[in-house]
Short mmCIF file of C-alpha atoms in Angstrom, two decimals:
data_model
loop_
_atom_site.label_atom_id
_atom_site.label_comp_id
_atom_site.label_asym_id
_atom_site.label_seq_id
_atom_site.Cartn_x
_atom_site.Cartn_y
_atom_site.Cartn_z
CA MET A 10 -55.66 -37.87 -31.05
CA VAL A 11 -53.40 -35.12 -31.78
CA VAL A 12 -55.34 -31.61 -32.47
CA SER A 13 -53.78 -28.32 -33.41
CA ARG A 14 -53.81 -25.31 -32.36
CA SER A 15 -56.12 -23.92 -34.79
CA CYS A 16 -58.90 -26.14 -33.99
CA PHE A 17 -59.16 -24.58 -30.47
CA VAL A 18 -58.47 -21.22 -31.95
CA GLY A 19 -62.00 -22.21 -33.79
CA VAL A 20 -63.80 -23.78 -31.32
CA PHE A 21 -63.28 -21.14 -28.63
CA PRO A 22 -63.09 -17.86 -30.68
CA GLY A 23 -62.74 -15.57 -27.55
CA ARG A 24 -60.22 -17.39 -25.48
CA CYS A 25 -57.40 -17.57 -28.20
CA HIS A 26 -55.14 -15.61 -25.44
CA ALA A 27 -55.25 -18.83 -23.07
CA PHE A 28 -53.93 -21.31 -25.77
CA SER A 29 -50.65 -18.77 -26.97
CA CYS A 30 -47.37 -19.71 -26.48
CA ARG A 31 -46.78 -16.51 -24.35
CA PRO A 32 -49.46 -15.36 -21.75
CA GLY A 33 -51.68 -11.90 -23.17
CA VAL A 34 -50.30 -12.65 -26.58
CA CYS A 35 -52.41 -13.86 -29.44
CA PRO A 36 -50.78 -16.02 -31.89
CA LEU A 37 -52.96 -14.63 -34.84
CA GLU A 38 -51.61 -10.50 -34.11
CA LYS A 39 -48.09 -11.91 -33.70
CA ARG A 40 -45.83 -9.49 -35.67
CA SER A 41 -43.57 -11.50 -38.08
CA SER A 42 -39.75 -11.48 -36.92
CA ARG A 43 -38.80 -10.93 -40.30
CA GLN A 44 -40.57 -7.34 -40.29
CA ARG A 45 -38.78 -6.89 -36.84
CA ALA A 46 -35.45 -7.60 -37.92
CA ILE A 47 -35.75 -5.39 -40.96
CA ARG A 48 -37.06 -2.53 -38.42
CA VAL A 49 -34.29 -2.91 -35.80
CA SER A 50 -31.07 -2.93 -38.71
CA CYS A 51 -32.45 0.27 -40.43
CA LYS A 52 -32.45 1.38 -36.59
CA ASP A 53 -28.76 0.16 -36.21
CA ILE A 54 -27.52 1.49 -39.62
CA ASP A 55 -29.03 5.10 -38.97
CA ILE A 56 -26.96 4.84 -35.53
CA ILE A 57 -23.63 3.35 -37.05
CA GLY A 58 -24.35 6.07 -39.66
CA THR A 59 -24.48 8.88 -37.03
CA LEU A 60 -21.45 7.19 -34.82
CA ALA A 61 -19.32 7.05 -38.05
CA THR A 62 -20.06 11.07 -38.51
CA ASP A 63 -19.48 11.79 -34.87
CA LEU A 64 -16.05 10.23 -34.74
CA GLN A 65 -14.83 11.87 -37.80
CA VAL A 66 -15.60 15.46 -36.24
CA PHE A 67 -14.31 13.87 -33.04
CA CYS A 68 -10.91 12.91 -35.00
CA GLU A 69 -11.17 16.74 -37.07
CA VAL A 70 -11.34 18.50 -33.82
CA ASN A 71 -8.42 16.74 -31.92
CA GLY A 72 -6.23 16.30 -34.30
CA LEU A 73 -6.44 12.48 -35.02
CA PRO A 74 -5.89 10.86 -37.93
CA VAL A 75 -9.58 10.16 -39.47
CA GLY A 76 -10.17 6.61 -40.72
CA VAL A 77 -8.47 4.97 -37.49
CA MET A 78 -10.45 4.21 -34.81
CA PRO A 79 -9.59 6.12 -31.32
CA THR A 80 -8.84 4.33 -27.88
CA ASP A 81 -11.65 4.61 -25.45
CA VAL A 82 -8.66 6.29 -23.44
CA GLN A 83 -8.22 9.03 -26.27
CA ILE A 84 -12.06 9.64 -26.29
CA ARG A 85 -12.30 10.13 -22.53
CA ARG A 86 -9.78 12.03 -22.16
CA TYR A 87 -10.63 14.56 -24.61
CA GLY A 88 -13.84 14.81 -23.16
CA SER A 89 -16.29 12.95 -24.87
CA SER A 90 -17.35 10.34 -22.80
CA GLY A 91 -20.80 10.00 -24.56
CA LEU A 92 -19.64 8.85 -27.29
CA ALA A 93 -17.22 6.53 -26.00
CA ARG A 94 -20.45 5.04 -24.07
CA ARG A 95 -22.20 5.03 -27.53
CA ILE A 96 -19.41 2.75 -29.32
CA LEU A 97 -19.74 0.56 -26.07
CA MET A 98 -23.46 -0.16 -26.86
CA GLN A 99 -23.25 -0.85 -30.63
CA GLY A 100 -20.97 -3.93 -29.38
CA GLY A 101 -17.47 -1.79 -28.94
CA TYR A 102 -15.09 -0.23 -30.85
CA THR A 103 -13.90 -3.38 -33.04
CA LYS A 104 -17.38 -3.87 -33.88
CA VAL A 105 -18.07 -0.20 -34.92
CA ALA A 106 -14.90 0.01 -36.60
CA GLU A 107 -15.69 -2.63 -39.00
CA SER A 108 -19.28 -1.37 -39.50
CA ILE A 109 -18.16 1.79 -40.76
CA GLY A 110 -14.82 0.86 -42.26
CA TRP A 111 -12.05 2.08 -40.14
CA GLY A 112 -9.12 0.50 -38.93
CA ARG A 113 -7.85 -0.03 -35.43
CA ILE A 114 -4.38 1.14 -34.54
CA ASP A 115 -2.76 -1.99 -33.83
CA GLN A 116 -3.79 -4.10 -37.59
CA SER A 117 -4.34 -0.95 -40.01
CA LEU A 118 -0.85 0.17 -39.45
CA LYS A 119 2.85 -0.95 -39.92
CA ALA A 120 5.43 -0.97 -37.20
CA ALA A 121 6.89 2.22 -38.79
CA GLU A 122 3.68 4.00 -39.01
CA LYS A 123 2.87 2.66 -35.40
CA VAL A 124 6.39 4.59 -34.60
CA THR A 125 5.48 7.63 -35.95
CA TYR A 126 2.48 7.39 -34.54
CA PHE A 127 2.90 6.62 -30.94
CA ALA A 128 5.81 9.51 -30.96
CA GLU A 129 3.35 12.08 -32.86
CA LEU A 130 0.96 11.41 -29.63
CA LEU A 131 3.64 11.24 -26.82
CA GLU A 132 4.96 14.87 -27.88
CA ARG A 133 1.35 15.97 -27.96
CA THR A 134 0.29 14.07 -24.41
CA LEU A 135 3.66 16.23 -23.33
CA THR A 136 2.87 19.36 -24.32
CA GLU A 137 -0.58 19.01 -23.13
CA ALA A 138 0.58 18.41 -19.75
CA GLY A 139 3.34 21.25 -19.87
CA LEU A 140 6.45 19.04 -19.78
CA PRO A 141 9.57 19.59 -21.57
CA THR A 142 9.29 17.83 -25.17
CA ASP A 143 12.97 18.05 -25.72
CA ARG A 144 14.08 14.88 -24.05
CA MET A 145 12.43 11.55 -22.92
CA PRO A 146 10.91 11.24 -19.64
CA PRO A 147 10.49 8.84 -17.11
CA LYS A 148 7.88 6.17 -17.91
CA LYS A 149 6.42 6.76 -14.71
CA THR A 150 5.35 10.23 -15.40
CA ILE A 151 4.26 9.15 -19.22
CA ARG A 152 2.19 6.28 -17.28
CA GLU A 153 0.49 8.84 -14.84
CA LEU A 154 -0.36 10.75 -17.96
CA ASP A 155 -1.56 7.54 -20.09
CA THR A 156 -1.07 4.22 -19.36
CA LEU A 157 -2.33 2.98 -22.83
CA LEU A 158 0.01 4.55 -24.18
CA VAL A 159 2.94 3.46 -22.56
CA ASN A 160 1.54 -0.26 -23.16
CA ARG A 161 1.43 0.21 -27.06
CA ILE A 162 4.88 1.02 -26.79
CA GLU A 163 6.00 -1.77 -24.81
CA CYS A 164 4.28 -3.60 -27.37
CA LEU A 165 5.82 -2.53 -30.47
CA PRO A 166 7.74 -5.02 -32.14
CA GLY A 167 11.39 -6.01 -31.56
CA GLY A 168 11.13 -5.25 -27.62
CA THR A 169 12.92 -1.65 -28.02
CA GLY A 170 9.33 0.76 -28.81
CA TRP A 171 10.92 3.19 -26.37
CA GLN A 172 14.51 3.75 -28.16
CA LYS A 173 12.49 3.71 -31.27
CA ILE A 174 10.47 6.39 -30.25
CA ALA A 175 13.37 8.10 -29.18
CA ASP A 176 15.19 7.96 -32.28
CA HIS A 177 12.24 9.27 -34.09
CA LEU A 178 11.89 12.71 -32.20
CA GLY A 179 15.48 12.64 -31.74
CA TRP A 180 15.60 12.41 -28.17
CA GLU A 181 18.44 10.78 -25.71
CA PHE A 182 17.36 7.32 -24.25
CA LYS A 183 19.28 5.88 -21.25
CA PRO A 184 17.67 2.45 -20.14
CA ARG A 185 17.74 1.57 -16.52
CA PRO A 186 19.79 -0.98 -15.65
CA LYS A 187 18.75 -4.09 -13.99
CA ARG A 188 19.07 -4.24 -10.83
CA GLY A 189 21.18 -7.39 -9.63
CA LYS A 190 21.61 -9.30 -6.26
CA TYR A 191 23.48 -7.35 -4.18
CA ILE A 192 26.40 -10.14 -3.35
CA ILE A 193 28.13 -9.93 0.17
CA THR A 194 31.90 -10.76 -0.35
CA ASN A 195 33.55 -9.17 2.48
CA PHE A 196 31.99 -11.30 5.27
CA SER A 197 32.45 -14.80 6.32
CA PRO A 198 29.37 -17.39 5.55
CA GLY A 199 26.90 -17.14 8.15
CA TYR A 200 28.40 -13.75 9.51
CA PHE A 201 24.76 -11.77 9.66
CA ASP A 202 23.17 -14.88 11.31
CA CYS A 203 24.63 -14.28 14.35
CA ALA A 204 22.37 -11.30 16.56
CA VAL A 205 25.42 -10.07 17.95
CA SER A 206 27.25 -9.49 14.58
CA LEU A 207 23.94 -7.78 12.85
CA ARG A 208 23.42 -5.90 16.13
CA LYS A 209 26.96 -4.47 15.42
CA GLU A 210 26.73 -3.37 12.28
CA VAL A 211 22.99 -1.50 12.64
CA GLU A 212 24.74 -0.05 15.49
CA ASN A 213 28.05 1.15 13.25
CA LEU A 214 25.32 2.23 10.83
CA LEU A 215 23.50 4.63 13.25
CA ASP A 216 26.79 6.27 14.79
CA GLU A 217 27.28 7.05 10.94
CA THR A 218 23.95 8.59 10.17
CA ASP A 219 22.78 12.21 11.81
CA ASP A 220 20.41 11.76 14.60
CA SER A 221 17.83 13.59 12.35
CA LEU A 222 17.68 10.86 10.69
CA HIS A 223 17.02 8.14 12.82
CA ASP A 224 14.55 7.78 16.10
CA GLY A 225 17.80 6.60 18.70
CA ARG A 226 19.61 3.26 18.76
CA ASN A 227 16.75 1.15 20.14
CA ILE A 228 14.77 1.83 17.11
CA MET A 229 15.46 -0.30 14.04
CA PRO A 230 16.12 2.15 11.17
CA SER A 231 14.08 2.72 8.37
CA VAL A 232 14.56 1.41 5.17
CA ALA A 233 16.05 4.34 3.77
CA VAL A 234 18.74 4.68 6.34
CA LEU A 235 19.55 0.80 5.48
CA ARG A 236 20.29 1.49 2.11
CA ARG A 237 23.06 3.61 2.78
CA LYS A 238 24.73 0.11 3.16
CA PRO A 239 23.41 -2.19 0.86
CA TYR A 240 24.64 -5.34 2.09
CA LEU A 241 22.76 -4.94 5.24
CA LEU A 242 19.42 -4.10 3.80
CA ASN A 243 20.17 -7.05 1.74
CA ALA A 244 20.76 -9.30 4.90
CA ILE A 245 17.57 -8.03 6.76
CA ARG A 246 15.27 -8.43 3.49
CA GLN A 247 16.86 -12.32 3.02
CA MET A 248 16.24 -12.73 7.34
CA GLY A 249 12.57 -11.20 6.60
CA GLY A 250 12.86 -7.84 6.92
CA PRO A 251 13.31 -5.25 9.61
CA ASP A 252 10.29 -6.06 11.57
CA ASP A 253 11.13 -9.89 11.76
CA VAL A 254 14.99 -9.21 12.49
CA ALA A 255 14.35 -6.05 15.09
CA PRO A 256 13.18 -8.37 18.16
CA ARG A 257 15.70 -10.72 17.35
CA ILE A 258 18.46 -8.11 18.08
CA GLY A 259 16.73 -6.65 20.71
CA LEU A 260 15.33 -3.35 18.83
CA CYS A 261 12.05 -2.08 18.69
CA SER A 262 10.42 -2.95 15.22
CA PRO A 263 9.78 -0.20 13.15
CA SER A 264 5.55 -0.61 12.65
CA ASP A 265 5.60 -1.23 16.65
CA TRP A 266 7.08 2.43 16.77
CA ARG A 267 4.84 3.92 14.62
CA TYR A 268 1.88 2.46 16.25
CA PHE A 269 3.63 3.36 19.82
CA ARG A 270 3.91 7.05 18.67
CA GLU A 271 0.21 6.79 17.23
CA PHE A 272 -1.23 5.77 20.18
CA ARG A 273 0.63 8.91 22.45
CA ALA A 274 -0.12 11.34 19.73
CA VAL A 275 -3.76 10.02 20.08
CA LEU A 276 -3.82 10.62 24.11
CA THR A 277 -2.27 13.94 23.42
CA LEU A 278 -4.87 15.51 21.01
CA LEU A 279 -7.78 13.81 23.17
CA SER A 280 -6.21 16.00 26.35
CA GLU A 281 -6.33 19.15 24.22
CA TYR A 282 -9.65 18.83 22.64
CA MET A 283 -11.21 18.01 26.38
CA GLU A 284 -9.15 21.26 27.50
CA LEU A 285 -10.33 23.07 24.82
CA THR A 286 -13.94 21.87 25.27
CA ASP A 287 -14.23 21.82 28.80
CA ALA A 288 -15.54 18.09 28.26
CA LYS A 289 -13.15 16.11 30.49
CA GLY A 290 -13.71 12.63 31.05
CA VAL A 291 -16.13 12.02 28.19
CA MET A 292 -15.22 10.91 25.09
CA PRO A 293 -16.31 12.82 21.92
CA ARG A 294 -17.84 12.13 19.05
CA LEU A 295 -16.29 11.66 15.78
CA ARG A 296 -18.74 14.02 13.89
CA HIS A 297 -17.91 16.55 16.36
CA LEU A 298 -14.03 15.98 16.06
CA GLN A 299 -14.51 16.57 12.51
CA GLN A 300 -16.36 19.55 12.51
CA ASN A 301 -13.91 21.24 15.01
CA GLY A 302 -11.42 20.97 12.99
CA PHE A 303 -9.47 17.26 14.67
CA GLU A 304 -10.06 15.28 11.59
CA GLU A 305 -6.69 13.72 12.52
CA LEU A 306 -7.65 13.00 16.03
CA SER A 307 -10.96 11.46 14.27
CA ARG A 308 -8.45 9.13 12.37
CA LEU A 309 -6.59 7.86 15.02
CA ILE A 310 -9.14 6.91 17.42
CA ILE A 311 -10.86 4.71 14.60
CA ARG A 312 -7.39 3.60 13.58
CA HIS A 313 -6.86 2.47 17.20
CA GLY A 314 -10.32 0.60 17.91
CA GLY A 315 -13.04 3.64 17.74
CA SER A 316 -14.64 5.63 20.53
CA LYS A 317 -15.87 2.71 22.53
CA ALA A 318 -12.97 0.89 22.82
CA MET A 319 -10.82 4.29 23.42
CA ALA A 320 -13.67 4.79 26.33
CA SER A 321 -13.51 2.11 28.22
CA ARG A 322 -9.47 1.61 27.81
CA LEU A 323 -9.19 5.56 29.15
CA ASP A 324 -11.75 5.42 31.45
CA LEU A 325 -13.98 7.68 29.88
CA LYS A 326 -17.81 8.25 29.58
CA LEU A 327 -19.74 7.72 26.30
CA PRO A 328 -21.18 10.82 24.82
CA SER A 329 -24.51 8.63 24.57
CA GLY A 330 -24.43 8.30 28.34
CA LYS A 331 -25.05 4.62 28.40
CA PRO A 332 -22.72 2.08 30.32
CA ASN A 333 -19.72 1.04 28.43
CA ASP A 334 -19.88 -3.20 28.37
CA LEU A 335 -16.08 -3.09 27.66
CA TYR A 336 -14.89 -1.19 30.80
CA TRP A 337 -10.95 -1.98 31.46
CA GLY A 338 -11.12 -0.34 35.04
CA PRO A 339 -10.66 3.08 36.62
CA PHE A 340 -7.59 5.10 34.58
CA SER A 341 -6.49 8.94 33.90
CA VAL A 342 -5.21 10.44 30.41
CA SER A 343 -3.09 12.59 32.14
CA PHE A 344 -1.44 9.73 33.73
CA ALA A 345 -1.31 8.04 30.69
CA LEU A 346 0.74 10.93 28.88
CA GLU A 347 3.21 10.31 31.90
CA VAL A 348 3.65 6.99 31.54
CA LEU A 349 4.33 7.32 27.65
CA ASP A 350 6.82 10.07 28.23
CA ALA A 351 8.78 8.01 30.50
CA CYS A 352 8.63 5.17 27.82
CA ASP A 353 9.74 7.52 25.08
CA THR A 354 12.51 8.77 26.96
CA LEU A 355 14.03 5.40 28.66
CA ARG A 356 12.57 3.31 25.68
CA PHE A 357 13.10 -0.40 27.26
CA VAL A 358 12.45 -2.91 24.65
CA ASP A 359 11.94 -6.42 24.49
CA ARG A 360 10.86 -8.93 22.02
CA GLY A 361 10.60 -5.83 19.57
CA MET A 362 8.14 -3.62 21.53
CA ILE A 363 8.19 -0.51 23.74
CA ARG A 364 7.62 -2.00 27.41
CA MET A 365 6.48 0.38 30.24
CA PRO A 366 9.57 0.66 33.24
CA SER A 367 8.93 -0.35 36.59
CA THR A 368 7.49 1.63 39.27
CA ASP A 369 10.72 2.20 41.34
CA THR A 370 12.12 3.83 37.50
CA LEU A 371 9.30 5.64 37.08
CA VAL A 372 9.05 7.43 40.30
CA ALA A 373 13.06 7.90 39.48
CA PHE A 374 11.99 9.32 36.41
CA GLY A 375 9.86 12.20 38.29
CA VAL A 376 6.07 10.60 37.17
CA PRO A 377 4.55 12.24 40.56
CA ASN A 378 2.43 9.41 42.79
CA ALA A 379 3.40 6.77 40.22
CA ASP A 380 3.93 3.77 43.28
CA VAL A 381 0.21 5.17 44.53
CA LEU A 382 -1.51 5.39 41.13
CA ILE A 383 -0.65 2.51 39.92
CA GLU A 384 -1.41 0.81 42.28
CA ALA A 385 -5.05 2.18 42.40
CA TYR A 386 -5.28 1.56 38.61
CA GLY A 387 -4.62 -2.25 39.32
CA GLY A 388 -0.62 -2.62 39.41
CA GLU A 389 1.74 -2.50 36.35
CA ASP A 390 0.35 -4.91 34.28
CA ALA A 391 -2.94 -3.27 34.23
CA VAL A 392 -1.36 -0.06 33.18
CA GLY A 393 0.79 -1.33 30.81
CA ASN A 394 -2.11 -2.93 28.83
CA GLN A 395 -4.42 0.11 29.33
CA CYS A 396 -1.11 2.15 27.63
CA LYS A 397 -0.38 -0.53 25.19
CA THR A 398 2.97 -0.88 26.43
CA PRO A 399 3.42 -4.43 28.45
CA GLY A 400 5.38 -4.52 31.41
CA GLU A 401 6.35 -8.26 31.69
CA THR A 402 9.91 -9.27 31.06
CA ARG A 403 11.63 -5.94 30.94
CA THR A 404 15.04 -5.97 29.69
CA THR A 405 17.11 -2.78 29.22
CA VAL A 406 19.16 -2.09 26.00
#
């Protein structure tokens, strides 16, 4: 037999809460949904009315057309983030515009009106940024000021929005020509596939370039230098880029050369800091480096593995005094700097990396007690690994 809820309420008048749909709420005390809807709708009407008034004041103060919903970027750029937040809480710009009877810029304006509006907005944006308003600035400059404005101009009908804006303002607009693929016509097919030919072209480029613009004949030049010969840069990019091509032609890759110079800078700054603080043999804490003005050293230590890894590589004690479980073996920062100076001068290159010279070469170069120290520190391989310049298979280039 089916018993209605009212029967239970009549039988158990003191336990009506136990049989309600929601715990703790008596069905007899429920507020009607119609009354709640009326109250909510009245509240929304008040909020929308306040928003309409605030939007009208905002447009009048900032010189924007009244009756056209401003964009989120415009509202936030003029310092009304609170107004933008209230609009989003009421369902977004489209819903609020429909509620107050305003139109959106994309739907309410015709094509000619859009050009006029965007031209005035662009001119006002440039004026506020202190830029000249007698010529069309680069797109990159406008994008940094207002990304949404750039997107709207490029979406104008016909695909010639920038030209229309320039014609409306009387500016000269020169579209940037599309960069085509550089075609190599002066060389036979497969010429750059040969490592000898490619190495010869790179050496010719280095000979024609000022020495201050590149790092030497054993280092692959940067892209800025390679741009002097577009066909050479195009050929290198087709083969995988400078970092992939450099080991094939016996040059040090740009990325490894930057890494080598960074590690050398780490040891130089670390040696200066330890002499300054009289804390030789102890790895400094990163926060102490930052407090004493060695922010660059702190950043480089983090880049090269952190304090614990650098301390284990350079045979330095941890500042906490705890034993280092990553200990590599005996070593010296001063000797590592002398080895790196020799590597920078001699520049033995193999497989795209700077390699440590042999013991005899270091002795001939003038590194004091090189043979004794290398033997004490575990041999050439151990010293090369701790200096990040492995000494296996060396070839002089």
